[in-house]
Amino acid sequence: MKKLCVIGNPIEHSLSPKIHNIWIKQNKLDFIYEKKLLEKEDLQKIIKELKDDNLFGCNVTVPFKQNIIEFVDELSSVSLKTNSVNTLYKSGSKIIGHNTDVMGFQKSLEDLKFNFKNKSAFLIGAGGVSPSIIEALNNLGIGKIIVTNRSEDKLNKLSDLYENLEIIGWEKIKNADVYINATSVGLNKNDKLNLDLSDIKNKLFYDVIYNPKKTNFLEEAEKNNNRIANGKMMFLYQAQASFKIWTGVEPVITDEVIKTLND
Ligand code: ATR
């Protein structure tokens, strides 16, 4: 039996094992997918497990998507661009770090049938997931990306990675066609960003968070006649792409899979 896993800290609430194990069962594959709570010091051990074939593949989540980079043998071009790895696999004797978050986010945007070409996006947050979002928006031909973040430190790092960003100070709001929450604010249902977006109407609001289903950010946006989307499909599409890399099978996002995230 081939072993897959997701590594992170915390990891208890990850829904990846549920999703992947449904797909393993649906496709009658001899795989198992587990979750592993790790410390930073354990990252090298995971790479060794992959090298020794004790582990077949691995998803990487918060807070290790950057930390893992120094231990892999090779980065895919998208991981290199985003400085972020969420999927590990072995090719020959090399461990490859890849990023399926970009594809996940991009596909979820395509589902919305919203034309991003030459539009503007207001991105809130410059943390781990932001480069993947910027990459996907660029792939879709976005015209302008305005980014804000509570701390300046992460904003500076992000603008080192991407040149086409308009950086603005926290609590300043600019007009845009799409507003994206890429912060961790909202993971707890009562959390609220200290940004006043109440004047923004008839736009698209996207929250990378999918649990809770409707964060305060989306709830308020909906009240102001904005179209809303959460990160559920992004999560499913990134998982689908990782699964295909490891098993060669493109799993189907069935109602059972979607229901797992809705429950
Ligand atoms: P991860 O890599 O785990 O996603 P991260 O890189 O620390 O975590 O990203 C979390 C994001 O949420 C950051 O943009 C963070 O802003 P800071 O750089 O100021 O920490 C943002 N964030 C977290 N709590 C926040 C809060 N209460 N208000 C505004 N932004 C917050």
mmCIF file of C-alpha atoms and ligand atoms in Angstrom:
data_model
loop_
_atom_site.group_PDB
_atom_site.id
_atom_site.type_symbol
_atom_site.label_atom_id
_atom_site.label_comp_id
_atom_site.label_asym_id
_atom_site.label_seq_id
_atom_site.Cartn_x
_atom_site.Cartn_y
_atom_site.Cartn_z
ATOM 1 C CA MET A 1 0.000 0.000 0.000
ATOM 2 C CA LYS A 2 1.374 3.425 -0.968
ATOM 3 C CA LYS A 3 1.310 6.136 1.656
ATOM 4 C CA LEU A 4 0.316 9.767 1.050
ATOM 5 C CA CYS A 5 -0.023 12.453 3.674
ATOM 6 C CA VAL A 6 -0.470 16.110 4.457
ATOM 7 C CA ILE A 7 2.023 17.810 6.762
ATOM 8 C CA GLY A 8 1.314 20.981 8.696
ATOM 9 C CA ASN A 9 0.995 22.533 12.122
ATOM 10 C CA PRO A 10 -1.795 22.613 13.210
ATOM 11 C CA ILE A 11 -3.149 19.783 11.096
ATOM 12 C CA GLU A 12 -6.063 18.421 13.132
ATOM 13 C CA HIS A 13 -8.714 20.234 11.096
ATOM 14 C CA SER A 14 -7.331 19.432 7.636
ATOM 15 C CA LEU A 15 -9.978 17.931 5.389
ATOM 16 C CA SER A 16 -7.429 16.645 2.868
ATOM 17 C CA PRO A 17 -7.380 13.080 4.283
ATOM 18 C CA LYS A 18 -11.160 12.795 3.974
ATOM 19 C CA ILE A 19 -11.189 14.031 0.376
ATOM 20 C CA HIS A 20 -8.232 11.971 -0.822
ATOM 21 C CA ASN A 21 -9.423 8.801 0.906
ATOM 22 C CA ILE A 22 -12.826 9.119 -0.804
ATOM 23 C CA TRP A 23 -11.017 9.363 -4.154
ATOM 24 C CA ILE A 24 -8.750 6.408 -3.290
ATOM 25 C CA LYS A 25 -11.842 4.332 -2.537
ATOM 26 C CA GLN A 26 -13.756 5.555 -5.602
ATOM 27 C CA ASN A 27 -10.853 4.547 -7.836
ATOM 28 C CA LYS A 28 -10.050 1.318 -5.942
ATOM 29 C CA LEU A 29 -6.406 2.305 -5.511
ATOM 30 C CA ASP A 30 -3.982 0.735 -3.076
ATOM 31 C CA PHE A 31 -3.149 4.003 -1.345
ATOM 32 C CA ILE A 32 -3.806 5.550 2.038
ATOM 33 C CA TYR A 33 -3.729 9.276 2.902
ATOM 34 C CA GLU A 34 -2.951 10.426 6.436
ATOM 35 C CA LYS A 35 -2.246 13.661 8.281
ATOM 36 C CA LYS A 36 0.989 14.347 10.123
ATOM 37 C CA LEU A 37 1.560 17.030 12.714
ATOM 38 C CA LEU A 38 5.118 18.230 12.221
ATOM 39 C CA GLU A 39 7.658 20.582 13.681
ATOM 40 C CA LYS A 40 10.001 22.514 11.394
ATOM 41 C CA GLU A 41 12.851 20.216 12.440
ATOM 42 C CA ASP A 42 10.986 17.222 10.984
ATOM 43 C CA LEU A 43 10.824 18.519 7.409
ATOM 44 C CA GLN A 44 14.059 16.873 6.329
ATOM 45 C CA LYS A 45 12.784 13.530 7.671
ATOM 46 C CA ILE A 46 9.759 13.758 5.394
ATOM 47 C CA ILE A 47 12.014 14.244 2.383
ATOM 48 C CA LYS A 48 14.021 11.188 3.461
ATOM 49 C CA GLU A 49 10.819 9.141 3.773
ATOM 50 C CA LEU A 50 9.951 10.105 0.212
ATOM 51 C CA LYS A 51 13.460 9.234 -0.993
ATOM 52 C CA ASP A 52 13.355 5.864 0.758
ATOM 53 C CA ASP A 53 9.902 5.118 -0.723
ATOM 54 C CA ASN A 54 8.337 4.899 2.719
ATOM 55 C CA LEU A 55 6.096 7.747 1.588
ATOM 56 C CA PHE A 56 4.796 8.087 -1.960
ATOM 57 C CA GLY A 57 3.655 11.694 -1.973
ATOM 58 C CA CYS A 58 2.841 14.546 0.338
ATOM 59 C CA ASN A 59 0.810 17.739 0.590
ATOM 60 C CA VAL A 60 2.347 20.624 2.488
ATOM 61 C CA THR A 61 0.197 23.125 4.301
ATOM 62 C CA VAL A 62 0.475 26.004 6.751
ATOM 63 C CA PRO A 63 3.090 26.960 7.925
ATOM 64 C CA PHE A 64 5.568 24.889 5.860
ATOM 65 C CA LYS A 65 4.872 25.851 2.239
ATOM 66 C CA GLN A 66 8.003 28.012 2.156
ATOM 67 C CA ASN A 67 10.094 26.169 4.755
ATOM 68 C CA ILE A 68 10.073 22.936 2.770
ATOM 69 C CA ILE A 69 11.746 24.571 -0.243
ATOM 70 C CA GLU A 70 15.308 24.300 1.038
ATOM 71 C CA PHE A 71 14.977 20.512 1.392
ATOM 72 C CA VAL A 72 13.638 19.549 -2.049
ATOM 73 C CA ASP A 73 15.906 18.580 -4.958
ATOM 74 C CA GLU A 74 13.989 20.524 -7.563
ATOM 75 C CA LEU A 75 11.183 23.060 -7.780
ATOM 76 C CA SER A 76 8.585 23.131 -10.531
ATOM 77 C CA SER A 77 8.453 26.445 -12.373
ATOM 78 C CA VAL A 78 5.240 27.490 -10.621
ATOM 79 C CA SER A 79 6.753 26.739 -7.196
ATOM 80 C CA LEU A 80 9.794 28.730 -8.137
ATOM 81 C CA LYS A 81 7.665 31.698 -9.179
ATOM 82 C CA THR A 82 5.420 31.629 -6.106
ATOM 83 C CA ASN A 83 8.100 30.531 -3.644
ATOM 84 C CA SER A 84 5.528 28.060 -2.391
ATOM 85 C CA VAL A 85 5.190 24.263 -2.355
ATOM 86 C CA ASN A 86 2.021 22.368 -1.496
ATOM 87 C CA THR A 87 2.795 19.053 -3.235
ATOM 88 C CA LEU A 88 5.823 16.761 -3.026
ATOM 89 C CA TYR A 89 6.498 13.819 -5.312
ATOM 90 C CA LYS A 90 9.421 11.717 -6.459
ATOM 91 C CA SER A 91 10.697 11.755 -10.018
ATOM 92 C CA GLY A 92 13.556 9.324 -10.596
ATOM 93 C CA SER A 93 15.563 9.720 -7.422
ATOM 94 C CA LYS A 94 14.698 13.416 -7.001
ATOM 95 C CA ILE A 95 12.093 14.944 -4.714
ATOM 96 C CA ILE A 96 10.159 17.630 -6.565
ATOM 97 C CA GLY A 97 8.357 20.527 -4.903
ATOM 98 C CA HIS A 98 5.296 21.646 -6.828
ATOM 99 C CA ASN A 99 2.401 24.054 -6.311
ATOM 100 C CA THR A 100 -1.177 23.109 -7.247
ATOM 101 C CA ASP A 101 -2.718 26.053 -5.334
ATOM 102 C CA VAL A 102 -2.298 28.290 -8.376
ATOM 103 C CA MET A 103 -4.214 25.911 -10.587
ATOM 104 C CA GLY A 104 -6.802 25.418 -7.832
ATOM 105 C CA PHE A 105 -7.435 29.113 -7.448
ATOM 106 C CA GLN A 106 -7.417 29.716 -11.192
ATOM 107 C CA LYS A 107 -9.917 26.928 -11.913
ATOM 108 C CA SER A 108 -12.212 28.159 -9.157
ATOM 109 C CA LEU A 109 -12.143 31.627 -10.730
ATOM 110 C CA GLU A 110 -12.839 30.211 -14.177
ATOM 111 C CA ASP A 111 -15.903 28.463 -12.732
ATOM 112 C CA LEU A 112 -17.282 31.879 -11.796
ATOM 113 C CA LYS A 113 -17.477 32.864 -15.477
ATOM 114 C CA PHE A 114 -16.150 36.276 -14.582
ATOM 115 C CA ASN A 115 -13.901 37.932 -17.130
ATOM 116 C CA PHE A 116 -10.760 38.982 -15.268
ATOM 117 C CA LYS A 117 -9.026 40.366 -18.338
ATOM 118 C CA ASN A 118 -7.825 43.931 -17.696
ATOM 119 C CA LYS A 119 -9.886 44.114 -14.488
ATOM 120 C CA SER A 120 -8.507 45.194 -11.126
ATOM 121 C CA ALA A 121 -8.186 43.126 -7.974
ATOM 122 C CA PHE A 122 -7.842 44.293 -4.381
ATOM 123 C CA LEU A 123 -5.919 41.630 -2.482
ATOM 124 C CA ILE A 124 -6.088 41.688 1.294
ATOM 125 C CA GLY A 125 -3.175 39.815 2.846
ATOM 126 C CA ALA A 126 0.407 39.127 1.845
ATOM 127 C CA GLY A 127 0.863 35.782 3.606
ATOM 128 C CA GLY A 128 1.593 32.292 2.367
ATOM 129 C CA VAL A 129 -1.281 31.968 -0.095
ATOM 130 C CA SER A 130 -0.956 35.400 -1.730
ATOM 131 C CA PRO A 131 1.726 34.572 -4.342
ATOM 132 C CA SER A 132 -0.446 31.721 -5.660
ATOM 133 C CA ILE A 133 -3.391 34.082 -5.960
ATOM 134 C CA ILE A 134 -1.331 36.703 -7.771
ATOM 135 C CA GLU A 135 0.051 34.075 -10.133
ATOM 136 C CA ALA A 136 -3.453 32.835 -11.009
ATOM 137 C CA LEU A 137 -4.791 36.363 -11.490
ATOM 138 C CA ASN A 138 -1.864 37.164 -13.776
ATOM 139 C CA ASN A 139 -2.539 33.989 -15.760
ATOM 140 C CA LEU A 140 -6.112 35.181 -16.254
ATOM 141 C CA GLY A 141 -4.908 38.502 -17.636
ATOM 142 C CA ILE A 142 -5.767 40.749 -14.693
ATOM 143 C CA GLY A 143 -4.928 44.393 -15.383
ATOM 144 C CA LYS A 144 -4.007 45.601 -11.919
ATOM 145 C CA ILE A 145 -3.463 44.072 -8.478
ATOM 146 C CA ILE A 146 -3.625 46.291 -5.423
ATOM 147 C CA VAL A 147 -2.307 44.626 -2.280
ATOM 148 C CA THR A 148 -2.626 45.590 1.329
ATOM 149 C CA ASN A 149 -1.428 43.834 4.460
ATOM 150 C CA ARG A 150 -1.499 44.609 8.163
ATOM 151 C CA SER A 151 2.279 44.328 8.533
ATOM 152 C CA GLU A 152 4.647 46.001 6.087
ATOM 153 C CA ASP A 153 7.185 43.266 6.366
ATOM 154 C CA LYS A 154 5.222 40.704 4.334
ATOM 155 C CA LEU A 155 4.154 43.327 1.803
ATOM 156 C CA ASN A 156 7.785 44.078 1.038
ATOM 157 C CA LYS A 157 8.582 40.399 0.567
ATOM 158 C CA LEU A 158 5.641 39.998 -1.793
ATOM 159 C CA SER A 159 6.655 42.966 -3.901
ATOM 160 C CA ASP A 160 10.140 41.443 -4.216
ATOM 161 C CA LEU A 161 8.435 38.442 -5.852
ATOM 162 C CA TYR A 162 6.066 40.360 -8.147
ATOM 163 C CA GLU A 163 6.640 43.633 -9.914
ATOM 164 C CA ASN A 164 3.112 44.420 -11.044
ATOM 165 C CA LEU A 165 1.667 45.152 -7.608
ATOM 166 C CA GLU A 166 0.300 48.408 -6.303
ATOM 167 C CA ILE A 167 1.047 48.365 -2.605
ATOM 168 C CA ILE A 168 -1.164 50.374 -0.261
ATOM 169 C CA GLY A 169 -1.224 50.947 3.468
ATOM 170 C CA TRP A 170 -3.518 48.964 5.760
ATOM 171 C CA GLU A 171 -7.064 50.262 6.224
ATOM 172 C CA LYS A 172 -6.960 52.168 2.937
ATOM 173 C CA ILE A 173 -9.546 50.966 0.445
ATOM 174 C CA LYS A 174 -9.349 51.370 -3.317
ATOM 175 C CA ASN A 175 -11.857 50.797 -6.050
ATOM 176 C CA ALA A 176 -11.510 47.438 -7.771
ATOM 177 C CA ASP A 177 -13.588 44.839 -9.593
ATOM 178 C CA VAL A 178 -12.684 41.958 -7.288
ATOM 179 C CA TYR A 179 -11.927 41.899 -3.544
ATOM 180 C CA ILE A 180 -10.036 38.911 -2.175
ATOM 181 C CA ASN A 181 -9.463 37.985 1.438
ATOM 182 C CA ALA A 182 -6.204 36.059 1.661
ATOM 183 C CA THR A 183 -5.676 36.631 5.383
ATOM 184 C CA SER A 184 -6.452 34.112 8.087
ATOM 185 C CA VAL A 185 -9.098 36.449 9.501
ATOM 186 C CA GLY A 186 -12.439 34.656 9.371
ATOM 187 C CA LEU A 187 -11.236 31.175 10.266
ATOM 188 C CA ASN A 188 -12.989 31.833 13.545
ATOM 189 C CA LYS A 189 -16.547 32.746 12.646
ATOM 190 C CA ASN A 190 -16.555 35.889 14.765
ATOM 191 C CA ASP A 191 -13.301 37.287 13.406
ATOM 192 C CA LYS A 192 -13.630 40.449 11.411
ATOM 193 C CA LEU A 193 -11.125 42.409 9.350
ATOM 194 C CA ASN A 194 -10.773 45.975 10.537
ATOM 195 C CA LEU A 195 -11.402 47.298 7.044
ATOM 196 C CA ASP A 196 -14.465 49.261 6.063
ATOM 197 C CA LEU A 197 -15.678 47.846 2.766
ATOM 198 C CA SER A 198 -19.275 48.938 3.246
ATOM 199 C CA ASP A 199 -19.174 51.333 0.279
ATOM 200 C CA ILE A 200 -18.260 48.588 -2.196
ATOM 201 C CA LYS A 201 -21.282 47.350 -4.085
ATOM 202 C CA ASN A 202 -21.980 45.089 -7.092
ATOM 203 C CA LYS A 203 -18.470 43.640 -7.212
ATOM 204 C CA LEU A 204 -17.044 40.153 -6.718
ATOM 205 C CA PHE A 205 -15.839 39.144 -3.234
ATOM 206 C CA TYR A 206 -13.754 35.989 -2.833
ATOM 207 C CA ASP A 207 -12.591 34.514 0.462
ATOM 208 C CA VAL A 208 -9.888 31.873 0.375
ATOM 209 C CA ILE A 209 -11.371 30.473 3.603
ATOM 210 C CA TYR A 210 -14.007 27.759 3.089
ATOM 211 C CA ASN A 211 -14.668 26.827 6.683
ATOM 212 C CA PRO A 212 -16.753 28.631 7.896
ATOM 213 C CA LYS A 213 -18.639 28.689 4.604
ATOM 214 C CA LYS A 214 -19.527 32.348 4.908
ATOM 215 C CA THR A 215 -17.004 34.489 6.735
ATOM 216 C CA ASN A 216 -17.915 37.946 8.003
ATOM 217 C CA PHE A 217 -16.110 39.296 4.936
ATOM 218 C CA LEU A 218 -18.519 37.436 2.624
ATOM 219 C CA GLU A 219 -21.581 38.002 4.785
ATOM 220 C CA GLU A 220 -21.154 41.774 4.774
ATOM 221 C CA ALA A 221 -20.326 41.766 1.058
ATOM 222 C CA GLU A 222 -23.490 39.867 0.243
ATOM 223 C CA LYS A 223 -25.573 42.375 2.197
ATOM 224 C CA ASN A 224 -24.105 45.071 -0.070
ATOM 225 C CA ASN A 225 -25.226 43.284 -3.239
ATOM 226 C CA ASN A 226 -21.826 41.875 -4.068
ATOM 227 C CA ARG A 227 -21.374 38.481 -5.642
ATOM 228 C CA ILE A 228 -19.545 36.117 -3.263
ATOM 229 C CA ALA A 229 -17.433 32.959 -3.480
ATOM 230 C CA ASN A 230 -15.524 31.026 -0.822
ATOM 231 C CA GLY A 231 -12.387 28.897 -1.148
ATOM 232 C CA LYS A 232 -14.144 25.532 -1.338
ATOM 233 C CA MET A 233 -13.542 24.899 -5.039
ATOM 234 C CA MET A 234 -9.976 26.197 -4.803
ATOM 235 C CA PHE A 235 -9.323 23.630 -2.105
ATOM 236 C CA LEU A 236 -10.917 20.813 -4.114
ATOM 237 C CA TYR A 237 -9.141 21.665 -7.355
ATOM 238 C CA GLN A 238 -5.705 21.823 -5.705
ATOM 239 C CA ALA A 239 -6.399 18.440 -4.120
ATOM 240 C CA GLN A 240 -7.563 17.031 -7.456
ATOM 241 C CA ALA A 241 -4.362 18.182 -9.179
ATOM 242 C CA SER A 242 -2.134 16.675 -6.450
ATOM 243 C CA PHE A 243 -4.028 13.367 -6.588
ATOM 244 C CA LYS A 244 -3.527 13.186 -10.347
ATOM 245 C CA ILE A 245 0.222 13.774 -9.992
ATOM 246 C CA TRP A 246 0.603 10.890 -7.524
ATOM 247 C CA THR A 247 -1.796 8.328 -8.928
ATOM 248 C CA GLY A 248 -2.149 9.256 -12.592
ATOM 249 C CA VAL A 249 -5.918 9.317 -12.080
ATOM 250 C CA GLU A 250 -7.925 12.532 -12.288
ATOM 251 C CA PRO A 251 -10.470 12.096 -9.510
ATOM 252 C CA VAL A 252 -14.017 13.326 -9.877
ATOM 253 C CA ILE A 253 -15.329 16.052 -7.585
ATOM 254 C CA THR A 254 -18.521 14.194 -6.757
ATOM 255 C CA ASP A 255 -21.404 15.387 -4.574
ATOM 256 C CA GLU A 256 -20.024 13.173 -1.789
ATOM 257 C CA VAL A 257 -16.715 15.059 -1.950
ATOM 258 C CA ILE A 258 -18.391 18.458 -1.945
ATOM 259 C CA LYS A 259 -20.657 17.385 0.915
ATOM 260 C CA THR A 260 -17.605 16.515 3.007
ATOM 261 C CA LEU A 261 -16.608 20.163 2.886
ATOM 262 C CA ASN A 262 -20.125 21.466 3.425
ATOM 263 C CA ASP A 263 -20.735 19.440 6.583
HETATM 264 P P1 ATR B 1 0.125 31.450 6.511
HETATM 265 O O1 ATR B 1 1.433 31.302 5.824
HETATM 266 O O2 ATR B 1 -0.049 30.570 7.645
HETATM 267 O O3 ATR B 1 -1.029 31.672 5.598
HETATM 268 P P2 ATR B 1 0.725 33.990 7.111
HETATM 269 O O4 ATR B 1 1.708 33.887 6.014
HETATM 270 O O5 ATR B 1 1.147 34.496 8.428
HETATM 271 O O6 ATR B 1 0.131 32.663 7.400
HETATM 272 O O7 ATR B 1 -0.533 34.806 6.539
HETATM 273 C C1 ATR B 1 -1.567 35.181 7.299
HETATM 274 C C2 ATR B 1 -2.073 36.496 6.723
HETATM 275 O O8 ATR B 1 -3.188 36.925 7.492
HETATM 276 C C3 ATR B 1 -1.053 37.599 6.786
HETATM 277 O O9 ATR B 1 -1.247 38.447 5.687
HETATM 278 C C4 ATR B 1 -1.413 38.290 8.099
HETATM 279 O O10 ATR B 1 -1.033 39.626 8.204
HETATM 280 P P3 ATR B 1 0.355 40.033 8.948
HETATM 281 O O11 ATR B 1 1.408 39.939 7.936
HETATM 282 O O12 ATR B 1 0.109 41.412 9.410
HETATM 283 O O13 ATR B 1 0.524 39.081 10.085
HETATM 284 C C5 ATR B 1 -2.907 38.218 8.018
HETATM 285 N N1 ATR B 1 -3.552 38.403 9.306
HETATM 286 C C6 ATR B 1 -3.598 37.523 10.334
HETATM 287 N N2 ATR B 1 -4.316 38.034 11.349
HETATM 288 C C7 ATR B 1 -4.739 39.273 10.954
HETATM 289 C C8 ATR B 1 -5.530 40.317 11.541
HETATM 290 N N3 ATR B 1 -6.044 40.158 12.750
HETATM 291 N N4 ATR B 1 -5.760 41.423 10.816
HETATM 292 C C9 ATR B 1 -5.256 41.561 9.579
HETATM 293 N N5 ATR B 1 -4.491 40.626 8.971
HETATM 294 C C10 ATR B 1 -4.243 39.503 9.640
#
